[in-house]
Amino acid sequence: MKNTKKIISIIIGLIMLIALFPMNVFAESTPPAKDTISLKKYSYTDLSIKAKSITFVKTLPEGVSKVKDDISEDSAGNIALYKLNDSEDYYIYNTAGNKIYAPVDSFGMFSNHSQIEKLDFGSNIFDTSYVTHMGDMFASFGASSENLTLDLSSFDTSKVTTMEGMFYESKIKSINLSSFNTANVKNMTAMFRDCSNLEILDLSSFDTSKVEKMASMFSLSGKLKTIYVSEKFVTTAIIKTDDPGGNFDGGLRMFAFCEQLKGDKGTTYDSNFINSEYARLDGGKEKPGYFSRKPKEEKPKEEIKEEKKENKKNPTTGI
């Protein structure tokens, strides 16, 4: 009888424990196949050599025709590809009205798009929340235009563990990375290597506390002048080994040939310091670094006036 009571109490305890768990603990680790782009099917579209623009849309514009019935991971999925007549402008559309998901492994997804001048992920359409691998995702991306911009502010990167070569040899001039959560990223090797048009990089959202590899992260980006970071950009997890098989330094040649790079306290590029030792906020002569603090944005004058009015109000009467 005592054993029965014990078993019942254990079962009740387990039920209560499960009830306390947040539902996302049991969430699926992969997105729905019908709504997820297939890298294989996408590559067969030849968008990498044809497309001048690619837009993810909730509503199709007029004057388009269907190019592919389905580029999803399912054999009968919901993602179709459309093209604006007499152009190289393409539209990716979910026929069921759902989000369009990036695959868990998105390695090289938009790489080698040599003619592309515009890539628009839309608002709340393209979902990257399941992605763990973004290696080479935009490598060799972009036409020869020097004004190519890329807005990735809608990206959810909270599960990503590798961003190796993500923008390697891209022609992008500016990238919006403001939403990037890099708390779980371990590999950023050559992430911005040889980005020939980049002049300013805002990495102030980056947390690099788990990053083990940053070798050649910015190397050969000859136009790069400023890199904004916060105190969360650290190199404490970088792997460095010295064994019979040879030395390994996860921060090797991090800034090689970034000859225009300058920290906000005046530290200029020095070819004697191209590894991770200068991957820090510039502290001037005492503690030189190649990174800069992002300037605080000034509030519009009208907004400041309104705040002053609010502060002058009587806290009791509100007048």
C-alpha angles and dihedrals in degrees: 000000000000091000091051091053090049092051091048092049091049091051092049090049092052092049091051091048092052090048089056093054116101112247093238090069087074096040118131117264095217130054122242108285094222090060099038124095115240111225090208095052091042091054090053090061091072090222088142091069100029113035122096091176135015121191130184107216142184092200125034117235122232121271098037130129130199116259101174127018095208136009096166129117090250124084088234104024137156105244116101133177122226134184131207107241117260093007143081093240113123134193128203112207137178107223091202093056093244129129119279111237129209113226120258088248104045095168111160094351097151098017123134094019091154099174100040118126099165136027115179119184093187127215117309092339109101111056122198097169093115097048119116100166122054097158114148089354093147100016114149088003123162145038121268091272112123094211100064113138130187123201111202095160090120093058120115106206099166093119098041116119101174132041096163111159091352094153099015112158093352121156094220117135098194134014127194105218096158095125096048114130105192098170092120099038116118103171126052097152112156090349093152099016117149095358092163098192102039114115103160129029122190108202095156091125093056121115107189099175092122099038111121099174127048101145113151089356093153102008122139093015090130098179095049109121107161136030116187117204140158131229087273092073100095137153098210095117097049111129117236121174137175112195139140089269090063139272122301124195118181090199098050119142090352093156102023112156094359086134097163095050117122135176121228093251093056103270108150130198115287119185089213090065109048100128129082095285090092094042093112142086110291112262097178123239094336095054111009121196139164097229130093136209114244111247115243113254114245115235118239113264092242091055091051091050091052091050091052090051091051092049091052093056118108106257091219102045099024089226 
